[in-house]
Amino acid sequence: MPIRPQQSSEEQTLRWADRRALVGGRIREIRLEQGLSQEALALESGLSRTMIIGIEWGRKSVAYERLWDIAAVLDCDITDLFVPARSRPFVNPYRGGSRAMSKP
């Protein structure tokens, strides 16, 4: 049983990435449906905005206790966070400059 990321097989690493992307995409979808900003979700859940961004993009892991905090802010059951998102994730974040950001 690996205890460090570098001890995990490539297959396990990909499986974890898929799970992070599923939960993060669903958090983002629910947040957008409610018109809630990342900043508001971060402040109310006790996480940083940077952490919320990382979670939504599937790049950051989060302690499972924090999922309850996020679900409470989103006013949903925690199981709702494990349902695949209905919309496809938007994969080209706006990085500044003059081009407008496309809608997801």
PDB file of C-alpha atoms in Angstrom:
ATOM      1  CA  MET A   1       0.000   0.000   0.000  1.00  0.00           C
ATOM      2  CA  PRO A   2       1.675   3.233  -1.098  1.00  0.00           C
ATOM      3  CA  ILE A   3       1.854   6.026   1.444  1.00  0.00           C
ATOM      4  CA  ARG A   4       3.427   8.692  -0.773  1.00  0.00           C
ATOM      5  CA  PRO A   5       2.331   9.859  -4.240  1.00  0.00           C
ATOM      6  CA  GLN A   6       5.664   8.822  -5.775  1.00  0.00           C
ATOM      7  CA  GLN A   7       5.069   5.271  -4.499  1.00  0.00           C
ATOM      8  CA  SER A   8       1.757   4.953  -6.369  1.00  0.00           C
ATOM      9  CA  SER A   9       1.401   3.211  -9.677  1.00  0.00           C
ATOM     10  CA  GLU A  10       0.599   5.274 -12.751  1.00  0.00           C
ATOM     11  CA  GLU A  11      -2.811   3.581 -12.872  1.00  0.00           C
ATOM     12  CA  GLN A  12      -3.590   4.630  -9.284  1.00  0.00           C
ATOM     13  CA  THR A  13      -2.383   8.162  -9.929  1.00  0.00           C
ATOM     14  CA  LEU A  14      -4.705   8.437 -12.956  1.00  0.00           C
ATOM     15  CA  ARG A  15      -7.616   7.009 -10.969  1.00  0.00           C
ATOM     16  CA  TRP A  16      -7.088   9.613  -8.241  1.00  0.00           C
ATOM     17  CA  ALA A  17      -6.871  12.387 -10.850  1.00  0.00           C
ATOM     18  CA  ASP A  18     -10.192  11.244 -12.352  1.00  0.00           C
ATOM     19  CA  ARG A  19     -11.839  11.273  -8.943  1.00  0.00           C
ATOM     20  CA  ARG A  20     -10.501  14.739  -8.135  1.00  0.00           C
ATOM     21  CA  ALA A  21     -11.762  16.005 -11.511  1.00  0.00           C
ATOM     22  CA  LEU A  22     -15.220  14.459 -10.944  1.00  0.00           C
ATOM     23  CA  VAL A  23     -15.705  16.027  -7.511  1.00  0.00           C
ATOM     24  CA  GLY A  24     -14.129  19.339  -8.490  1.00  0.00           C
ATOM     25  CA  GLY A  25     -16.236  19.626 -11.630  1.00  0.00           C
ATOM     26  CA  ARG A  26     -19.372  18.960  -9.654  1.00  0.00           C
ATOM     27  CA  ILE A  27     -18.469  21.544  -6.999  1.00  0.00           C
ATOM     28  CA  ARG A  28     -17.890  24.094  -9.752  1.00  0.00           C
ATOM     29  CA  GLU A  29     -21.175  23.223 -11.464  1.00  0.00           C
ATOM     30  CA  ILE A  30     -23.235  23.585  -8.276  1.00  0.00           C
ATOM     31  CA  ARG A  31     -21.416  26.802  -7.350  1.00  0.00           C
ATOM     32  CA  LEU A  32     -22.129  28.355 -10.758  1.00  0.00           C
ATOM     33  CA  GLU A  33     -25.787  27.244 -10.682  1.00  0.00           C
ATOM     34  CA  GLN A  34     -26.144  29.176  -7.442  1.00  0.00           C
ATOM     35  CA  GLY A  35     -24.304  32.234  -8.738  1.00  0.00           C
ATOM     36  CA  LEU A  36     -21.713  31.884  -6.005  1.00  0.00           C
ATOM     37  CA  SER A  37     -18.187  33.180  -6.614  1.00  0.00           C
ATOM     38  CA  GLN A  38     -15.079  31.183  -5.807  1.00  0.00           C
ATOM     39  CA  GLU A  39     -14.200  33.860  -3.274  1.00  0.00           C
ATOM     40  CA  ALA A  40     -17.563  33.531  -1.503  1.00  0.00           C
ATOM     41  CA  LEU A  41     -17.308  29.725  -1.429  1.00  0.00           C
ATOM     42  CA  ALA A  42     -13.783  30.000  -0.060  1.00  0.00           C
ATOM     43  CA  LEU A  43     -14.700  32.483   2.672  1.00  0.00           C
ATOM     44  CA  GLU A  44     -17.770  30.571   3.810  1.00  0.00           C
ATOM     45  CA  SER A  45     -16.100  27.146   3.747  1.00  0.00           C
ATOM     46  CA  GLY A  46     -12.889  28.253   5.464  1.00  0.00           C
ATOM     47  CA  LEU A  47     -10.654  27.456   2.499  1.00  0.00           C
ATOM     48  CA  SER A  48      -8.567  29.803   0.386  1.00  0.00           C
ATOM     49  CA  ARG A  49      -9.698  30.850  -3.082  1.00  0.00           C
ATOM     50  CA  THR A  50      -6.528  29.258  -4.459  1.00  0.00           C
ATOM     51  CA  MET A  51      -7.547  25.973  -2.846  1.00  0.00           C
ATOM     52  CA  ILE A  52     -11.083  26.215  -4.286  1.00  0.00           C
ATOM     53  CA  ILE A  53      -9.596  26.803  -7.744  1.00  0.00           C
ATOM     54  CA  GLY A  54      -7.297  23.800  -7.330  1.00  0.00           C
ATOM     55  CA  ILE A  55     -10.173  21.599  -6.174  1.00  0.00           C
ATOM     56  CA  GLU A  56     -12.467  22.677  -9.014  1.00  0.00           C
ATOM     57  CA  TRP A  57      -9.778  21.965 -11.596  1.00  0.00           C
ATOM     58  CA  GLY A  58      -8.969  18.582 -10.047  1.00  0.00           C
ATOM     59  CA  ARG A  59      -5.435  19.630  -9.189  1.00  0.00           C
ATOM     60  CA  LYS A  60      -5.761  19.655  -5.409  1.00  0.00           C
ATOM     61  CA  SER A  61      -6.887  17.006  -2.978  1.00  0.00           C
ATOM     62  CA  VAL A  62      -9.036  18.006  -0.069  1.00  0.00           C
ATOM     63  CA  ALA A  63      -9.590  16.414   3.323  1.00  0.00           C
ATOM     64  CA  TYR A  64     -12.935  14.676   3.336  1.00  0.00           C
ATOM     65  CA  GLU A  65     -14.051  16.737   6.346  1.00  0.00           C
ATOM     66  CA  ARG A  66     -13.770  19.811   4.118  1.00  0.00           C
ATOM     67  CA  LEU A  67     -16.183  18.280   1.611  1.00  0.00           C
ATOM     68  CA  TRP A  68     -18.898  18.572   4.273  1.00  0.00           C
ATOM     69  CA  ASP A  69     -17.992  22.241   4.742  1.00  0.00           C
ATOM     70  CA  ILE A  70     -18.225  22.840   0.982  1.00  0.00           C
ATOM     71  CA  ALA A  71     -21.528  20.944   0.724  1.00  0.00           C
ATOM     72  CA  ALA A  72     -22.952  23.014   3.590  1.00  0.00           C
ATOM     73  CA  VAL A  73     -22.061  26.267   1.843  1.00  0.00           C
ATOM     74  CA  LEU A  74     -23.524  24.952  -1.425  1.00  0.00           C
ATOM     75  CA  ASP A  75     -26.640  23.848   0.506  1.00  0.00           C
ATOM     76  CA  CYS A  76     -26.504  20.344  -0.953  1.00  0.00           C
ATOM     77  CA  ASP A  77     -26.084  16.829   0.310  1.00  0.00           C
ATOM     78  CA  ILE A  78     -22.494  15.634   0.298  1.00  0.00           C
ATOM     79  CA  THR A  79     -23.470  12.792  -2.043  1.00  0.00           C
ATOM     80  CA  ASP A  80     -24.335  15.427  -4.661  1.00  0.00           C
ATOM     81  CA  LEU A  81     -20.610  16.164  -4.927  1.00  0.00           C
ATOM     82  CA  PHE A  82     -19.924  12.641  -6.187  1.00  0.00           C
ATOM     83  CA  VAL A  83     -22.403  12.707  -9.073  1.00  0.00           C
ATOM     84  CA  PRO A  84     -20.783  13.432 -12.454  1.00  0.00           C
ATOM     85  CA  ALA A  85     -21.273  17.009 -13.615  1.00  0.00           C
ATOM     86  CA  ARG A  86     -23.993  17.497 -16.210  1.00  0.00           C
ATOM     87  CA  SER A  87     -21.924  19.979 -18.169  1.00  0.00           C
ATOM     88  CA  ARG A  88     -18.517  19.412 -19.619  1.00  0.00           C
ATOM     89  CA  PRO A  89     -15.708  21.097 -17.684  1.00  0.00           C
ATOM     90  CA  PHE A  90     -14.345  24.308 -19.146  1.00  0.00           C
ATOM     91  CA  VAL A  91     -10.662  23.598 -19.734  1.00  0.00           C
ATOM     92  CA  ASN A  92      -9.260  26.944 -20.912  1.00  0.00           C
ATOM     93  CA  PRO A  93      -9.211  29.331 -17.954  1.00  0.00           C
ATOM     94  CA  TYR A  94      -8.858  33.033 -18.643  1.00  0.00           C
ATOM     95  CA  ARG A  95      -5.278  34.092 -18.002  1.00  0.00           C
ATOM     96  CA  GLY A  96      -5.644  37.859 -18.366  1.00  0.00           C
ATOM     97  CA  GLY A  97      -5.032  40.054 -21.362  1.00  0.00           C
ATOM     98  CA  SER A  98      -7.575  41.430 -23.804  1.00  0.00           C
ATOM     99  CA  ARG A  99      -9.383  38.293 -24.960  1.00  0.00           C
ATOM    100  CA  ALA A 100     -12.786  37.688 -23.449  1.00  0.00           C
ATOM    101  CA  MET A 101     -13.456  34.553 -21.469  1.00  0.00           C
ATOM    102  CA  SER A 102     -15.777  32.059 -23.160  1.00  0.00           C
ATOM    103  CA  LYS A 103     -18.799  30.795 -21.287  1.00  0.00           C
ATOM    104  CA  PRO A 104     -18.637  27.172 -20.069  1.00  0.00           C
TER     105      PRO A 104
END
